[in-house]
Short mmCIF file of C-alpha atoms in Angstrom, two decimals:
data_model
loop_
_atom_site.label_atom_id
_atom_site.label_comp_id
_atom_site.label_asym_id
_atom_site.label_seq_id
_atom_site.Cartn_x
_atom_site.Cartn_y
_atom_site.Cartn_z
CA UNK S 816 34.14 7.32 12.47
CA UNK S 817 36.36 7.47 9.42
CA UNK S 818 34.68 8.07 5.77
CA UNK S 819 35.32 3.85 5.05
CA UNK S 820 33.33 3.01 8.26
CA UNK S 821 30.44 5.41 7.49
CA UNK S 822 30.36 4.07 3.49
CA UNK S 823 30.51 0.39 4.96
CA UNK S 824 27.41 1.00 7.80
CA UNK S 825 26.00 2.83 4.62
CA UNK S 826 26.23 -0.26 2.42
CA UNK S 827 25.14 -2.89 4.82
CA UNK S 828 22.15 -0.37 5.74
CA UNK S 829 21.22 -0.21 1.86
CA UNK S 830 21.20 -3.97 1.62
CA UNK S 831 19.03 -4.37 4.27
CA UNK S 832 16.42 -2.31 2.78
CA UNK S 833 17.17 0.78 4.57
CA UNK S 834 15.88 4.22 3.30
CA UNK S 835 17.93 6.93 3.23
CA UNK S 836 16.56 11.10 3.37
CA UNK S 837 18.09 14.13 2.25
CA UNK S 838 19.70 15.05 5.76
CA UNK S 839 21.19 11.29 6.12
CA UNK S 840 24.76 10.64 5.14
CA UNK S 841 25.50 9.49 2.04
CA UNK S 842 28.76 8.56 0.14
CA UNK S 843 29.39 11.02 -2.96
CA UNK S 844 29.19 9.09 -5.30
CA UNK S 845 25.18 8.46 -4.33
CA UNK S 846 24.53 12.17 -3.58
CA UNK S 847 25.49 12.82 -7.13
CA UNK S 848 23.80 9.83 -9.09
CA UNK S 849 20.63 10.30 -7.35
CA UNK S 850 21.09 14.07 -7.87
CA UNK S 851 21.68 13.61 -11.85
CA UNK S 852 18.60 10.68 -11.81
CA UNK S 853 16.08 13.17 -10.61
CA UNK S 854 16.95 15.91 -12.75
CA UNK S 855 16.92 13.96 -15.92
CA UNK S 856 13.26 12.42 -14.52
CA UNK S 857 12.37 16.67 -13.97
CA UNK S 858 13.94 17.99 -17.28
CA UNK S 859 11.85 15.49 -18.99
CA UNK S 860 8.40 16.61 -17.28
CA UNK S 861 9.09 19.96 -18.05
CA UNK S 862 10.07 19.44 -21.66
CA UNK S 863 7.80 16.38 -21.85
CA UNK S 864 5.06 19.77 -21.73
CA UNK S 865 6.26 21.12 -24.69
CA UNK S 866 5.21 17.99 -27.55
CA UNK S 867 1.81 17.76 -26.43
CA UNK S 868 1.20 21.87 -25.71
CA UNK S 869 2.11 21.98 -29.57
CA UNK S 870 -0.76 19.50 -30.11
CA UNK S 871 -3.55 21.57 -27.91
CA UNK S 872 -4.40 24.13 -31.49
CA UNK S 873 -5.59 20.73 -33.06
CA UNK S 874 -7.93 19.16 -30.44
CA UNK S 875 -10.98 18.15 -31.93
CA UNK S 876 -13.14 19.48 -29.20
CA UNK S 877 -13.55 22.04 -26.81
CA UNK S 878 -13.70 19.57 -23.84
CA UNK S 879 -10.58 17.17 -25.47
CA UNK S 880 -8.95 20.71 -25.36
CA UNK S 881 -9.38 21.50 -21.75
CA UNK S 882 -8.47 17.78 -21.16
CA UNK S 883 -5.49 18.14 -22.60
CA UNK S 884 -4.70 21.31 -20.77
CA UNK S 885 -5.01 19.80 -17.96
CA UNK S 886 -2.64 16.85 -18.31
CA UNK S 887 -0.25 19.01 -19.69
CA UNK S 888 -0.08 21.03 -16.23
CA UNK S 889 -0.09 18.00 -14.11
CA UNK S 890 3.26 17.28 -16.14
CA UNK S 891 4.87 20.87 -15.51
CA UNK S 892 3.06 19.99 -11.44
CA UNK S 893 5.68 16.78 -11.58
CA UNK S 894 8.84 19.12 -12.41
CA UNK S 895 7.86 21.45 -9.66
CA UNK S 896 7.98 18.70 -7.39
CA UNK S 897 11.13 17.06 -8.84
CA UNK S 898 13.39 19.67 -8.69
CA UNK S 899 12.23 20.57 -4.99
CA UNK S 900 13.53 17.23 -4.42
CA UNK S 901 16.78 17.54 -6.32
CA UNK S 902 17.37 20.90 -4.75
CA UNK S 903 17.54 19.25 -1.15
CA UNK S 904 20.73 17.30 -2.89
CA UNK S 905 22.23 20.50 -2.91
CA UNK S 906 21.95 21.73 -6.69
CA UNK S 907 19.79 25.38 -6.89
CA UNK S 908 17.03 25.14 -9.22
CA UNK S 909 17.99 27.48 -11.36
CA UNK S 910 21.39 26.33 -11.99
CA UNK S 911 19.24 22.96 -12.84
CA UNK S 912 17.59 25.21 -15.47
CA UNK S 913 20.60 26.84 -16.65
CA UNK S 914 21.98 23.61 -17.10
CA UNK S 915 18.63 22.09 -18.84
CA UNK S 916 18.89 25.39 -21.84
CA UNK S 917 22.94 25.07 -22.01
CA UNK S 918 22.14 21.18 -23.17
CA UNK S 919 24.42 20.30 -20.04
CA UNK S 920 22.07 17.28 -18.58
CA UNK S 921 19.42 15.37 -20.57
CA UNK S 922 16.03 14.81 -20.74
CA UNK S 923 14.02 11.39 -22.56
CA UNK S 924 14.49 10.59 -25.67
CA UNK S 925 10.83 10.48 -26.65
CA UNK S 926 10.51 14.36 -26.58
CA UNK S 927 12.85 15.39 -28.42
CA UNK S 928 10.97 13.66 -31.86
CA UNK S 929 8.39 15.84 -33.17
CA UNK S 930 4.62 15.49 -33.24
CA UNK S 931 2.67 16.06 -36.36
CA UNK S 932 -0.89 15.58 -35.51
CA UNK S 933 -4.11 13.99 -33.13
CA UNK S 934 -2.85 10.59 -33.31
CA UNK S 935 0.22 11.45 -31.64
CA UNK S 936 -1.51 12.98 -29.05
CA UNK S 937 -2.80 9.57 -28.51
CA UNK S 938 0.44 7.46 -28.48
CA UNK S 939 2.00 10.08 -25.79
CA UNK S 940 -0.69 9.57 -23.62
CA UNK S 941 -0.96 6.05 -24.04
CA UNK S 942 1.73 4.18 -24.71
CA UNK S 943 4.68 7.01 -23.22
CA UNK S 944 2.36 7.49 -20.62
CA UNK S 945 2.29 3.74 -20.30
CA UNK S 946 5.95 3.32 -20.53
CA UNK S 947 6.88 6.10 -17.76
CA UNK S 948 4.10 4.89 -15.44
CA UNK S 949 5.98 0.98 -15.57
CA UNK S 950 9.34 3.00 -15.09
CA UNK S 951 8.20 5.11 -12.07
CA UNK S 952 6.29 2.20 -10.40
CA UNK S 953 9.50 0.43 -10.27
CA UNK S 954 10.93 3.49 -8.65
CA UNK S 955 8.20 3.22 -5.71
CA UNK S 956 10.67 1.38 -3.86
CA UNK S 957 13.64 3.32 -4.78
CA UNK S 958 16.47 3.82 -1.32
CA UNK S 959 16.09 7.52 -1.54
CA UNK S 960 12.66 8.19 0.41
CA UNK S 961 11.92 11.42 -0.83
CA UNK S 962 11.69 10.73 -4.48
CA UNK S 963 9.73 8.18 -3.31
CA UNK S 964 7.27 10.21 -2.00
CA UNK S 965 7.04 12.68 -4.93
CA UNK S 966 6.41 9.40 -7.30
CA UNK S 967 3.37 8.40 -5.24
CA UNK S 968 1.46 11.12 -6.38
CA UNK S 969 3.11 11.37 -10.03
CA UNK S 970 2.06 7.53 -10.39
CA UNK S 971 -1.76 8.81 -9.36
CA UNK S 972 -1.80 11.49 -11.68
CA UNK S 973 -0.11 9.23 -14.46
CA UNK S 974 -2.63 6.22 -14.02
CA UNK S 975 -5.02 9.50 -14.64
CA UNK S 976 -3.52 10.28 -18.00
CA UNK S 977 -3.32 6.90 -19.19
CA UNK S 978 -6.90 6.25 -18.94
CA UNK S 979 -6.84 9.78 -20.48
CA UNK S 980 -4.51 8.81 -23.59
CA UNK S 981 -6.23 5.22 -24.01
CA UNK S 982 -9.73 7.06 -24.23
CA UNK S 983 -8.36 8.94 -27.24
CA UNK S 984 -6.81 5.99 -28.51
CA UNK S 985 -9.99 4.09 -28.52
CA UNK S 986 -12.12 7.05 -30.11
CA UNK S 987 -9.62 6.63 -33.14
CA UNK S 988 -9.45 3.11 -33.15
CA UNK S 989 -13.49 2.73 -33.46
CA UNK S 990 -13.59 5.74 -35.81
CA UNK S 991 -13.27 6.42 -39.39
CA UNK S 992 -10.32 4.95 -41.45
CA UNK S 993 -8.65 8.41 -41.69
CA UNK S 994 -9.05 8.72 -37.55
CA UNK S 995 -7.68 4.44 -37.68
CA UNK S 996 -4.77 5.92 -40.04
CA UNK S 997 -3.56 8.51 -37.49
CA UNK S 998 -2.78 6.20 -34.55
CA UNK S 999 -1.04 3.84 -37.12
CA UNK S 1000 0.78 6.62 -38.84
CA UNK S 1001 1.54 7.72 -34.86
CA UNK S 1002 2.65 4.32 -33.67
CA UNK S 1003 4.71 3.60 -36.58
CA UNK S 1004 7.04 6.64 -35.96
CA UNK S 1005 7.08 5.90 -32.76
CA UNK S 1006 7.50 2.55 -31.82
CA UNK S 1007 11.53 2.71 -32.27
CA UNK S 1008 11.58 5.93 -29.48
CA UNK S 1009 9.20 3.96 -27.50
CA UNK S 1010 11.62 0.78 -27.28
CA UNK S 1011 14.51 3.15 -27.03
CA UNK S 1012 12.53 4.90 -23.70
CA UNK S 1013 13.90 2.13 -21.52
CA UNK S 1014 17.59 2.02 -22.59
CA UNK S 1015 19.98 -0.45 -23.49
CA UNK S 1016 20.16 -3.14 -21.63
CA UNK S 1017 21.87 -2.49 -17.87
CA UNK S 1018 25.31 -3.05 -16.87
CA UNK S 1019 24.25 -4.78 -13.26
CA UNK S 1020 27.71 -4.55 -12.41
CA UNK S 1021 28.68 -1.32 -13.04
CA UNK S 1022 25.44 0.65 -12.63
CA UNK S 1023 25.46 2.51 -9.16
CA UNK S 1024 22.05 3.32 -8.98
CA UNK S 1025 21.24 -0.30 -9.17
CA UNK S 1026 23.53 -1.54 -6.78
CA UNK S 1027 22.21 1.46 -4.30
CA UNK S 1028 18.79 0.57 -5.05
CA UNK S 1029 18.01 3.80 -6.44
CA UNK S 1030 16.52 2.10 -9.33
CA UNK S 1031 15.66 -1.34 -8.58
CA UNK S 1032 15.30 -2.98 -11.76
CA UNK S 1033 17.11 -3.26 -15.10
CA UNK S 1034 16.27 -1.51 -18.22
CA UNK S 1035 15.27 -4.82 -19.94
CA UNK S 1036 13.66 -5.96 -17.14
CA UNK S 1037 10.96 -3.34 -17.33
CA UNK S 1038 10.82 -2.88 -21.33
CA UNK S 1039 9.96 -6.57 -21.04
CA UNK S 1040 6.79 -5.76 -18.84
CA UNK S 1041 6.00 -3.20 -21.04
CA UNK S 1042 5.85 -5.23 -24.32
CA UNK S 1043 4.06 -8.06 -22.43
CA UNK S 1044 1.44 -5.33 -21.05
CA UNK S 1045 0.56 -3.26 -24.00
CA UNK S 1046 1.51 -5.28 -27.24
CA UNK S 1047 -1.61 -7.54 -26.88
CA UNK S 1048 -3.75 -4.62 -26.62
CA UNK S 1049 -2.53 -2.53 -29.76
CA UNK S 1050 -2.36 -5.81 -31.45
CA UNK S 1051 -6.46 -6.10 -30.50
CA UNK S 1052 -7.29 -3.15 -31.62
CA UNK S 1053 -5.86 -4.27 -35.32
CA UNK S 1054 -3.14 -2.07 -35.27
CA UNK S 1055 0.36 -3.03 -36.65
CA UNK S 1056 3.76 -2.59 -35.56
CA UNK S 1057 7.12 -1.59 -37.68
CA UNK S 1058 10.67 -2.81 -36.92
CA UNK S 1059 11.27 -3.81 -34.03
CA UNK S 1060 8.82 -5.94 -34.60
CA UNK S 1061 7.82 -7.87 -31.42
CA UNK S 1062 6.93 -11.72 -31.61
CA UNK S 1063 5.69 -13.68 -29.33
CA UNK S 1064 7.65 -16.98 -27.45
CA UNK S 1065 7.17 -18.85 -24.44
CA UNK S 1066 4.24 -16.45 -22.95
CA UNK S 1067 6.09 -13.42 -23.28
CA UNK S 1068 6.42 -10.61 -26.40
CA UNK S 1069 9.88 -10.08 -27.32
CA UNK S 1070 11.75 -7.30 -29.22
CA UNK S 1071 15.17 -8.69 -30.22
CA UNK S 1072 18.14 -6.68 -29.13
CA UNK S 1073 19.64 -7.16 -32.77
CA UNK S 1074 16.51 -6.21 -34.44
CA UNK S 1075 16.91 -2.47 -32.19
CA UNK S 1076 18.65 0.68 -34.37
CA UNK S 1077 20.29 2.07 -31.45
CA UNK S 1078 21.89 4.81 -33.61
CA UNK S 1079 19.13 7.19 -33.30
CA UNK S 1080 19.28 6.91 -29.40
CA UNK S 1081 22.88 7.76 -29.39
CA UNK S 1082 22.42 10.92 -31.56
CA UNK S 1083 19.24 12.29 -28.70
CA UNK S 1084 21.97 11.06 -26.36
CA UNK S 1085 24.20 13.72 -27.33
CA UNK S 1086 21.19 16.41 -27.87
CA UNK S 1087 21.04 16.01 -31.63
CA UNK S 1088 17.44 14.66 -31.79
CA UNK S 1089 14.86 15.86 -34.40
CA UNK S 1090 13.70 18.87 -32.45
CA UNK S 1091 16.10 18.88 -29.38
CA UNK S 1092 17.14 22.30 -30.75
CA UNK S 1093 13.84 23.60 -31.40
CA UNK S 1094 12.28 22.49 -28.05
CA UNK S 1095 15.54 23.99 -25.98
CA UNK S 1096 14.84 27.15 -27.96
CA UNK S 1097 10.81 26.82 -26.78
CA UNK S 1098 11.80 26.59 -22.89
CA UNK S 1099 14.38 29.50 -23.53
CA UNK S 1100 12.10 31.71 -24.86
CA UNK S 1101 9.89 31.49 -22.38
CA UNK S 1102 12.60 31.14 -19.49
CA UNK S 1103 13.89 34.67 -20.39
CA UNK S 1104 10.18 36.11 -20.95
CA UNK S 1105 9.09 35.11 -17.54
CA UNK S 1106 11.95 36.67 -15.50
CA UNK S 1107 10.23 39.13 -14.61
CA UNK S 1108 7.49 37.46 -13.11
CA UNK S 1109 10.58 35.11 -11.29
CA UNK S 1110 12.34 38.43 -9.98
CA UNK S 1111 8.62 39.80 -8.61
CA UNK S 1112 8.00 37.25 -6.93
CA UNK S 1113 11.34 36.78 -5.31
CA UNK S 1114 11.84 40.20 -3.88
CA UNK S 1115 10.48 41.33 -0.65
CA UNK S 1116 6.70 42.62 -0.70
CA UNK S 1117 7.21 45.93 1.11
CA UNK S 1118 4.47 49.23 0.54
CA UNK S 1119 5.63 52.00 -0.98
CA UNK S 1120 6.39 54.76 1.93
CA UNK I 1430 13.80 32.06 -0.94
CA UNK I 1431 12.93 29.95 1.83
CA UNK I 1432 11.77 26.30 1.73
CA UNK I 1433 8.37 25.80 3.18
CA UNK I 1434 7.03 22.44 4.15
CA UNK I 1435 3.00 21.65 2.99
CA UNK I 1436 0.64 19.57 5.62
CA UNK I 1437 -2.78 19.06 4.11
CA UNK I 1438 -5.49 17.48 5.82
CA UNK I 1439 -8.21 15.59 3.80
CA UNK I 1440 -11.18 16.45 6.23
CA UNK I 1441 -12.05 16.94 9.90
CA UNK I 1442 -11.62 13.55 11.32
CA UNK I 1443 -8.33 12.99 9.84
CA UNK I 1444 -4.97 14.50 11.44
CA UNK I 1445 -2.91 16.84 8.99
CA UNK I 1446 -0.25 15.07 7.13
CA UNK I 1447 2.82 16.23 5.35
CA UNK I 1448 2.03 15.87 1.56
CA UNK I 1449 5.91 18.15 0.14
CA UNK I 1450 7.69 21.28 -0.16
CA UNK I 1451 7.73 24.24 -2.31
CA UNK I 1452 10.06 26.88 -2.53
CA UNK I 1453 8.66 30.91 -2.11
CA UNK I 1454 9.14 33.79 -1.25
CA UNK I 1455 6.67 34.38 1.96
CA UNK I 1456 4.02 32.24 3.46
CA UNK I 1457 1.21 33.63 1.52
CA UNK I 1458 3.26 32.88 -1.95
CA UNK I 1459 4.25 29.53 -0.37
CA UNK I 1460 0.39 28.63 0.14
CA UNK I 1461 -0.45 29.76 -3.23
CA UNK I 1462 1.95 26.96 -4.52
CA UNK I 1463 0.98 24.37 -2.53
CA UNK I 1464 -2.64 25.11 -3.64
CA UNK I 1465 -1.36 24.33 -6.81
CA UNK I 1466 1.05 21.63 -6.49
CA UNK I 1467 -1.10 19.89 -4.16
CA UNK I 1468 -4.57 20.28 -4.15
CA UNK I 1469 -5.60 20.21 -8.08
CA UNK I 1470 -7.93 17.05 -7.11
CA UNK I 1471 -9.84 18.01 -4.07
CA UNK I 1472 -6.97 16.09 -1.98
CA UNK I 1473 -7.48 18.43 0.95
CA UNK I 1474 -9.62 20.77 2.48
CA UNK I 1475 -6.81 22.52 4.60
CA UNK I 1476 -3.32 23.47 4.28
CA UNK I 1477 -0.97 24.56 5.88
CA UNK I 1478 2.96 25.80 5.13
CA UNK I 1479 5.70 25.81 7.86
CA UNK I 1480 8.99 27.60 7.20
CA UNK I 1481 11.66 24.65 7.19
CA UNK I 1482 13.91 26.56 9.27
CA UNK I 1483 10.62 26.61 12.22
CA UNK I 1484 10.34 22.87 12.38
CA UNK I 1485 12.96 20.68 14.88
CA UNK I 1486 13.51 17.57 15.07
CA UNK I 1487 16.37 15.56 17.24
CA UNK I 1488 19.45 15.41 15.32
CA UNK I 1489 19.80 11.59 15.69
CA UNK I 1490 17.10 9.84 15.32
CA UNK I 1491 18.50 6.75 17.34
CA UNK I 1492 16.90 8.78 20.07
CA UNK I 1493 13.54 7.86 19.58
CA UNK I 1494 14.21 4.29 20.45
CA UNK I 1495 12.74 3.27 23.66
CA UNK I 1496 15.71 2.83 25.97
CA UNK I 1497 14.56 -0.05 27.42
CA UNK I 1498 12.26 -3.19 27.14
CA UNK I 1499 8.89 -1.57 27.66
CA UNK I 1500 6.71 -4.10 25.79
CA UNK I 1501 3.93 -3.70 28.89
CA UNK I 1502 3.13 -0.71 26.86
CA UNK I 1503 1.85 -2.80 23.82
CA UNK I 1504 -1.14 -4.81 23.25
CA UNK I 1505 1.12 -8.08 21.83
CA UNK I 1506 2.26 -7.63 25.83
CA UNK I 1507 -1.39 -9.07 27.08
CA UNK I 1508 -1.95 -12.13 24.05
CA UNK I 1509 -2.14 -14.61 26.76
CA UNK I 1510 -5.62 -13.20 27.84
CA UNK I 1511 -7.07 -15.90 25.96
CA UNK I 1512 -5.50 -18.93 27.79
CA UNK I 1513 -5.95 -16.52 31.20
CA UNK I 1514 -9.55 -15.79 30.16
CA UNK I 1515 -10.43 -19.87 30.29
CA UNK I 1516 -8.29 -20.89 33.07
CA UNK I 1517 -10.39 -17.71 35.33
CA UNK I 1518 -13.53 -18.79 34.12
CA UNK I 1519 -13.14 -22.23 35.18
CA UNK I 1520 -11.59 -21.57 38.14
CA UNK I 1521 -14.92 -19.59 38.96
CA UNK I 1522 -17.45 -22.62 37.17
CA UNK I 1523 -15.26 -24.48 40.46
CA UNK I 1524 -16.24 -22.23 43.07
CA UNK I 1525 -19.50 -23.32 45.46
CA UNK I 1526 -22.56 -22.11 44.66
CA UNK I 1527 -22.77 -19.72 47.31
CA UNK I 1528 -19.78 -18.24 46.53
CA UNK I 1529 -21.16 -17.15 43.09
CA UNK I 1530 -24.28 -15.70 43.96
CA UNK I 1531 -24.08 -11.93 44.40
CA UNK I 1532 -25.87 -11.67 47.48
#
């Protein structure tokens, strides 16, 4: 069978709804977008660790501590199993890594703004949380099985930390005016990120991973669902939103593409967010303290003679 | 490093299932992860890790298509036992009485 006839049976099995696993053939060009997709989606667990890990000193309990603890290794758990998956594309994890601290492939925009207190604790595990969760249900159904199977259990634990992020939401939102002005200081510096988190609007035409099915819905598509989900409910809790502001029409909230400073996503785009520098700096540091631990571990448990 | 794949089983009445794969060392490293990857939530009771390179499987799976029609090996193959069931029983409601006693 010659490379067009496998690509055709290929095609015609992706738009039946086939699957396809890591030992399957698959044309290049899918090997390396899914590849790229599921690093970006493991990058951004393991620096999506660092924002909230700087937030753990502050906690205003011992319990919200452990809590928080908690969620934060369930996030570094979801990179472990991402780049398992990405290394059965044939990329070695630590030239994933290497790549990650070199600035070579990307992680979301959202962490690489900085966080400056409780409240933002509260947005990240909220509305972020809330945002990822609508982006990796969508994935459910993605034509590459074994990310599929990875993202049921990151959806569980995620549907964990939302109810997680919207308890401390709530405990500010019913509190004192100073705990009521750190979710609205939070939520006004990030609402822009937040609408940014799904990306411009898809080129169905062009995008590969769409017409693959790796992703199998567009960017507006599911910032849409968002809006509709959560505006109502920050809206109810008396909170208000900055530019973008979103208004509703005809049943649905809407953010207005002209109304969206893309500027600042192009600048994380290229790594020169906020704290990109800072954060890549974090994950060096404690890349290069932790070989040794890596090297143990790796080498051959054999008694001394 | 050698890829090991995790089963975990939830209990004693259920089978073990593949739940991933880490990457380690040796077994007892490998079961260490998978402790940790994934059983954080009580989601099993037992685990187990398999070297990839022990597990075989046919190279195509076409193979596991039944070669021919074999449908009298599923239920769907014996529907009509309702229709069956009535005509039987009617056709025994016709027989004579003696017929239907057991002695």
């Amino acid at each position: 069978m010659t490379y067009e006839d496998k690509l055709a049976r290929f095609n015609a099995h992706i738009d039946g709804g086939g699957k396809v696993e890591a030992s399957d053939f698959m044309p290049d060009d899918y090997r390396r977008g899914v590849l790229k997709f599921i690093e970006m989606h493991a990058n951004s667990e393991i620096m999506g660790a660092l924002p909230e890990r700087e937030c753990l000193p502050q906690a205003p309990t011992l319990l919200r501590k452990m809590s928080l603890a908690a969620k934060i290794q369930d996030e570094v758990g979801h990179a472990q199993l991402l780049y398992r998956v990405a290394e059965d594309l044939g990329k070695s994890r630590s030239a994933m890594y290497e790549d990650l601290l070199a600035g070579k492939s990307k992680f979301h925009n959202v962490f690489h703004y900085p966080v400056q207190h409780w409240g933002d604790v509260a947005i990240i595990g909220w509305l972020i949380d809330g945002a990822a969760l609508v982006t990796q249900a969508a994935l459910l159904d993605s034509s590459y099985a074994p990310y599929t199977r990875v993202l049921k259990r990151i959806c569980s634990e995620e549907q964990l930390h939302l109810r997680h992020g919207e308890h401390i939401t709530l405990m500010l939102a019913s509190g004192t005016e100073s705990q009521r002005d750190l979710f609205q200081d939070a939520l006004s510096r990030w609402w822009l990120p937040i609408i940014h988190f799904f990306g411009p609007r898809s080129n169905v035409e062009k995008d590969l991973l769409l017409r693959w099915k790796v992703k199998t819905r567009t960017n507006e598509d599911l910032r849409q669902e968002f809006l509709d989900r959560y505006v109502p409910k920050v809206l109810e809790l008396g909170f208000m939103f900055p530019s973008p502001v979103p208004v509703e029409s005809t049943g649905h909230w809407i953010v207005k593409d002209q109304d969206i400073d893309w500027a600042p996503l192009e600048a994380v785009k290229k790594n020169r967010g906020p704290e990109t520098t800072r954060r890549l700096a974090a994950r060096r540091d404690v890349y290069d303290r932790h070989r040794w631990v890596r090297e143990v571990l790796a080498a051959p448990f054999t008694y001394a003679a | 490093m050698e890829t090991f794949e995790v089963f975990r089983r939830s209990g004693h009445k259920e089978p073990f299932e593949h739940c991933g794969t880490v990457s380690a060392p040796d077994a007892e490293m490998a079961l260490l992860e998978a402790k940790e990857c994934f059983t954080r939530r009580r989601e099993g009771q037992h685990l187990w890790v398999v070297k990839r390179s022990d597990i075989h499987s046919f190279k195509d799976e076409s193979l596991l298509e039944i070669a021919a029609d074999k449908s009298y090996r599923f239920a769907e193959a014996y529907r009509d036992v309702v229709t069956k069931r009535s005509q039987a029983r009617s056709r025994g409601r016709a027989l004579p009485e003696k017929a239907r006693s057991s002695t």
